[in-house]
Amino acid sequence: MSLEYAATAHPTHPRPGPQDMRAVLGHFCTGIAVITGHDGQRPLGFTCQSLTSVSLDPPYVSFCPSRSSSTWPLIRATGRVCINILADHQAALCAQFARSSEDKFAGITWSPAANGAPRLHDTLATIEAGLEYEHDAGDHTIVVAHVTTLGAHGGRPLLFYRGDYGGFADWRLDPTAE
């Protein structure tokens, strides 16, 4: 069934609005990442919860910046990103990169990754990638990036669920859990 047909197949049901989308898709728990780049003059970054693995061979990941983002076009121009997957103790860092501000890196500890993009310290994992493809998708852009370097640093993820941040207790690490 084509997407156009699916959208009009039930004319008695109105198309879901943004509030409906948030209410239902908020039930899908996601991790949170900060996408960073460096334009040669300053570090750049924004919070993103739409990160996914696309392909193992070749190694591709995808993320979806908002089309209204003022940071994404600056990072896009560099052609390289560092995807910093946040750990459960980094909710404040997540909020800092989600806001519009002149210096999102104020008070943030980071160092240049091999590709020059900022690698945030104490994250759960980092993925360095070069931008490959970009597709318009409504109010967001779908970006596919070719992974060049990656590493996991340990810890537990910062999660986003139903409009709030949280984490989870890993029952496998609890010897009393069944």
mmCIF file of C-alpha atoms in Angstrom:
data_model
loop_
_atom_site.group_PDB
_atom_site.id
_atom_site.type_symbol
_atom_site.label_atom_id
_atom_site.label_comp_id
_atom_site.label_asym_id
_atom_site.label_seq_id
_atom_site.Cartn_x
_atom_site.Cartn_y
_atom_site.Cartn_z
ATOM 1 C CA MET A 1 0.000 0.000 0.000
ATOM 2 C CA SER A 2 1.456 3.370 -0.932
ATOM 3 C CA LEU A 3 1.863 6.106 1.654
ATOM 4 C CA GLU A 4 -0.528 8.366 -0.217
ATOM 5 C CA TYR A 5 -3.188 5.669 -0.253
ATOM 6 C CA ALA A 6 -2.667 4.910 3.452
ATOM 7 C CA ALA A 7 -3.103 8.583 4.336
ATOM 8 C CA THR A 8 -6.469 8.772 2.564
ATOM 9 C CA ALA A 9 -7.708 5.200 2.988
ATOM 10 C CA HIS A 10 -9.959 6.170 5.936
ATOM 11 C CA PRO A 11 -11.489 9.567 5.118
ATOM 12 C CA THR A 12 -13.746 9.369 8.210
ATOM 13 C CA HIS A 13 -10.690 9.428 10.499
ATOM 14 C CA PRO A 14 -8.852 12.741 10.677
ATOM 15 C CA ARG A 15 -5.107 12.765 10.105
ATOM 16 C CA PRO A 16 -3.205 12.688 13.456
ATOM 17 C CA GLY A 17 -1.978 16.077 14.661
ATOM 18 C CA PRO A 18 1.324 16.931 16.401
ATOM 19 C CA GLN A 19 -0.200 16.443 19.896
ATOM 20 C CA ASP A 20 -1.494 13.004 18.889
ATOM 21 C CA MET A 21 1.911 12.051 17.520
ATOM 22 C CA ARG A 22 3.646 13.123 20.750
ATOM 23 C CA ALA A 23 1.100 11.366 22.956
ATOM 24 C CA VAL A 24 1.356 8.023 21.170
ATOM 25 C CA LEU A 25 5.000 7.980 20.043
ATOM 26 C CA GLY A 26 6.012 9.192 23.523
ATOM 27 C CA HIS A 27 5.322 5.621 24.589
ATOM 28 C CA PHE A 28 8.375 4.541 22.607
ATOM 29 C CA CYS A 29 11.383 4.891 24.889
ATOM 30 C CA THR A 30 14.477 6.327 23.199
ATOM 31 C CA GLY A 31 18.027 7.087 24.129
ATOM 32 C CA ILE A 32 19.379 10.598 23.774
ATOM 33 C CA ALA A 33 22.421 11.844 21.901
ATOM 34 C CA VAL A 34 24.137 15.166 21.357
ATOM 35 C CA ILE A 35 25.229 15.639 17.754
ATOM 36 C CA THR A 36 28.353 17.814 17.571
ATOM 37 C CA GLY A 37 30.529 19.425 14.943
ATOM 38 C CA HIS A 38 33.236 22.077 14.761
ATOM 39 C CA ASP A 39 33.290 24.778 12.087
ATOM 40 C CA GLY A 40 36.945 25.717 12.653
ATOM 41 C CA GLN A 41 35.986 28.611 14.918
ATOM 42 C CA ARG A 42 33.692 27.121 17.535
ATOM 43 C CA PRO A 43 32.107 23.890 18.730
ATOM 44 C CA LEU A 44 28.492 23.272 17.735
ATOM 45 C CA GLY A 45 25.894 20.837 19.018
ATOM 46 C CA PHE A 46 22.246 19.922 19.524
ATOM 47 C CA THR A 47 20.239 17.293 21.372
ATOM 48 C CA CYS A 48 18.700 14.498 19.302
ATOM 49 C CA GLN A 49 16.566 11.520 20.276
ATOM 50 C CA SER A 50 16.120 10.095 16.790
ATOM 51 C CA LEU A 51 19.282 8.043 16.337
ATOM 52 C CA THR A 52 19.283 4.602 14.771
ATOM 53 C CA SER A 53 21.593 2.090 13.170
ATOM 54 C CA VAL A 54 20.849 1.839 9.438
ATOM 55 C CA SER A 55 23.411 -0.608 8.064
ATOM 56 C CA LEU A 56 26.254 -2.741 9.389
ATOM 57 C CA ASP A 57 28.008 -3.030 6.020
ATOM 58 C CA PRO A 58 28.660 -0.320 5.101
ATOM 59 C CA PRO A 59 28.367 1.119 8.614
ATOM 60 C CA TYR A 60 25.619 3.769 8.540
ATOM 61 C CA VAL A 61 23.648 5.514 11.253
ATOM 62 C CA SER A 62 20.792 7.963 10.904
ATOM 63 C CA PHE A 63 19.496 10.881 12.932
ATOM 64 C CA CYS A 64 16.830 13.511 12.337
ATOM 65 C CA PRO A 65 17.498 17.177 13.119
ATOM 66 C CA SER A 66 14.618 19.630 13.115
ATOM 67 C CA ARG A 67 14.343 21.748 9.974
ATOM 68 C CA SER A 68 14.009 24.784 12.265
ATOM 69 C CA SER A 69 17.415 24.097 13.857
ATOM 70 C CA SER A 70 19.886 26.944 13.475
ATOM 71 C CA THR A 71 22.746 24.637 14.544
ATOM 72 C CA TRP A 72 22.239 21.811 12.052
ATOM 73 C CA PRO A 73 23.087 23.863 8.906
ATOM 74 C CA LEU A 74 26.373 24.921 10.546
ATOM 75 C CA ILE A 75 27.271 21.315 11.395
ATOM 76 C CA ARG A 76 26.099 20.088 7.953
ATOM 77 C CA ALA A 77 28.591 22.463 6.313
ATOM 78 C CA THR A 78 31.494 20.732 8.119
ATOM 79 C CA GLY A 79 30.584 17.308 6.692
ATOM 80 C CA ARG A 80 31.522 15.532 9.952
ATOM 81 C CA VAL A 81 29.835 14.780 13.258
ATOM 82 C CA CYS A 82 30.470 13.153 16.581
ATOM 83 C CA ILE A 83 27.379 11.503 17.997
ATOM 84 C CA ASN A 84 27.632 11.515 21.791
ATOM 85 C CA ILE A 85 25.223 9.004 23.365
ATOM 86 C CA LEU A 86 24.316 10.315 26.800
ATOM 87 C CA ALA A 87 24.619 8.428 30.081
ATOM 88 C CA ASP A 88 21.946 8.417 32.789
ATOM 89 C CA HIS A 89 23.670 11.185 34.783
ATOM 90 C CA GLN A 90 23.654 13.666 31.855
ATOM 91 C CA ALA A 91 20.081 15.042 31.879
ATOM 92 C CA ALA A 92 21.351 18.586 32.557
ATOM 93 C CA LEU A 93 23.770 18.317 29.619
ATOM 94 C CA CYS A 94 20.894 17.095 27.436
ATOM 95 C CA ALA A 95 18.794 20.124 28.427
ATOM 96 C CA GLN A 96 21.707 22.500 27.808
ATOM 97 C CA PHE A 97 22.123 21.320 24.214
ATOM 98 C CA ALA A 98 18.354 21.333 23.615
ATOM 99 C CA ARG A 99 18.131 25.094 24.212
ATOM 100 C CA SER A 100 18.946 27.839 21.766
ATOM 101 C CA SER A 101 21.946 29.704 23.091
ATOM 102 C CA GLU A 102 25.151 31.291 21.915
ATOM 103 C CA ASP A 103 27.438 28.962 23.882
ATOM 104 C CA LYS A 104 25.935 25.542 24.479
ATOM 105 C CA PHE A 105 29.404 24.320 25.477
ATOM 106 C CA ALA A 106 29.695 26.609 28.536
ATOM 107 C CA GLY A 107 30.914 24.474 31.426
ATOM 108 C CA ILE A 108 31.033 21.308 29.264
ATOM 109 C CA THR A 109 34.169 19.146 29.231
ATOM 110 C CA TRP A 110 35.060 17.973 25.732
ATOM 111 C CA SER A 111 37.989 17.226 23.466
ATOM 112 C CA PRO A 112 38.317 16.991 19.686
ATOM 113 C CA ALA A 113 37.474 13.578 18.244
ATOM 114 C CA ALA A 114 39.709 12.199 15.480
ATOM 115 C CA ASN A 115 37.464 13.910 12.887
ATOM 116 C CA GLY A 116 37.647 17.266 14.715
ATOM 117 C CA ALA A 117 34.078 17.256 16.054
ATOM 118 C CA PRO A 118 33.683 17.657 19.840
ATOM 119 C CA ARG A 119 33.697 14.441 21.842
ATOM 120 C CA LEU A 120 31.841 15.084 25.078
ATOM 121 C CA HIS A 121 33.392 13.496 28.162
ATOM 122 C CA ASP A 122 31.706 10.883 30.366
ATOM 123 C CA THR A 123 29.201 9.784 27.720
ATOM 124 C CA LEU A 124 27.907 6.252 27.272
ATOM 125 C CA ALA A 125 29.323 5.958 23.731
ATOM 126 C CA THR A 126 30.589 8.044 20.821
ATOM 127 C CA ILE A 127 30.244 7.609 17.071
ATOM 128 C CA GLU A 128 32.282 9.630 14.594
ATOM 129 C CA ALA A 129 30.804 9.848 11.121
ATOM 130 C CA GLY A 130 30.891 11.633 7.798
ATOM 131 C CA LEU A 131 27.655 12.919 6.316
ATOM 132 C CA GLU A 132 26.498 10.849 3.318
ATOM 133 C CA TYR A 133 22.845 11.539 2.523
ATOM 134 C CA GLU A 134 20.126 13.940 3.575
ATOM 135 C CA HIS A 135 16.389 13.711 2.881
ATOM 136 C CA ASP A 136 13.590 16.164 3.660
ATOM 137 C CA ALA A 137 10.937 14.599 5.884
ATOM 138 C CA GLY A 138 8.223 17.004 6.986
ATOM 139 C CA ASP A 139 9.441 19.232 9.814
ATOM 140 C CA HIS A 140 12.688 17.240 10.155
ATOM 141 C CA THR A 141 15.551 16.097 7.962
ATOM 142 C CA ILE A 142 16.690 12.468 7.755
ATOM 143 C CA VAL A 143 20.487 12.340 7.801
ATOM 144 C CA VAL A 144 22.441 9.194 6.961
ATOM 145 C CA ALA A 145 26.057 9.247 8.094
ATOM 146 C CA HIS A 146 28.934 6.862 7.361
ATOM 147 C CA VAL A 147 30.536 5.671 10.605
ATOM 148 C CA THR A 148 34.318 6.067 10.702
ATOM 149 C CA THR A 149 35.099 5.431 14.393
ATOM 150 C CA LEU A 150 33.046 4.372 17.378
ATOM 151 C CA GLY A 151 33.433 3.285 20.974
ATOM 152 C CA ALA A 152 31.400 2.387 24.043
ATOM 153 C CA HIS A 153 32.542 3.801 27.364
ATOM 154 C CA GLY A 154 30.287 1.964 29.812
ATOM 155 C CA GLY A 155 27.494 3.052 32.106
ATOM 156 C CA ARG A 156 23.746 3.255 31.734
ATOM 157 C CA PRO A 157 21.735 5.246 29.164
ATOM 158 C CA LEU A 158 19.785 8.444 29.623
ATOM 159 C CA LEU A 159 16.292 7.602 28.395
ATOM 160 C CA PHE A 160 13.405 9.740 27.160
ATOM 161 C CA TYR A 161 9.912 8.419 27.763
ATOM 162 C CA ARG A 162 6.538 10.216 27.724
ATOM 163 C CA GLY A 163 8.128 13.661 27.876
ATOM 164 C CA ASP A 164 10.543 12.985 30.726
ATOM 165 C CA TYR A 165 14.113 11.802 31.319
ATOM 166 C CA GLY A 166 14.992 8.706 33.249
ATOM 167 C CA GLY A 167 17.033 5.546 33.353
ATOM 168 C CA PHE A 168 16.518 1.978 34.380
ATOM 169 C CA ALA A 169 17.891 -0.450 36.891
ATOM 170 C CA ASP A 170 19.434 -3.304 34.958
ATOM 171 C CA TRP A 171 18.040 -6.426 36.601
ATOM 172 C CA ARG A 172 20.907 -8.465 35.167
ATOM 173 C CA LEU A 173 23.338 -6.513 37.360
ATOM 174 C CA ASP A 174 21.234 -7.153 40.481
ATOM 175 C CA PRO A 175 22.108 -10.591 41.901
ATOM 176 C CA THR A 176 18.842 -10.643 43.904
ATOM 177 C CA ALA A 177 16.636 -10.172 40.837
ATOM 178 C CA GLU A 178 14.939 -13.176 39.279
#
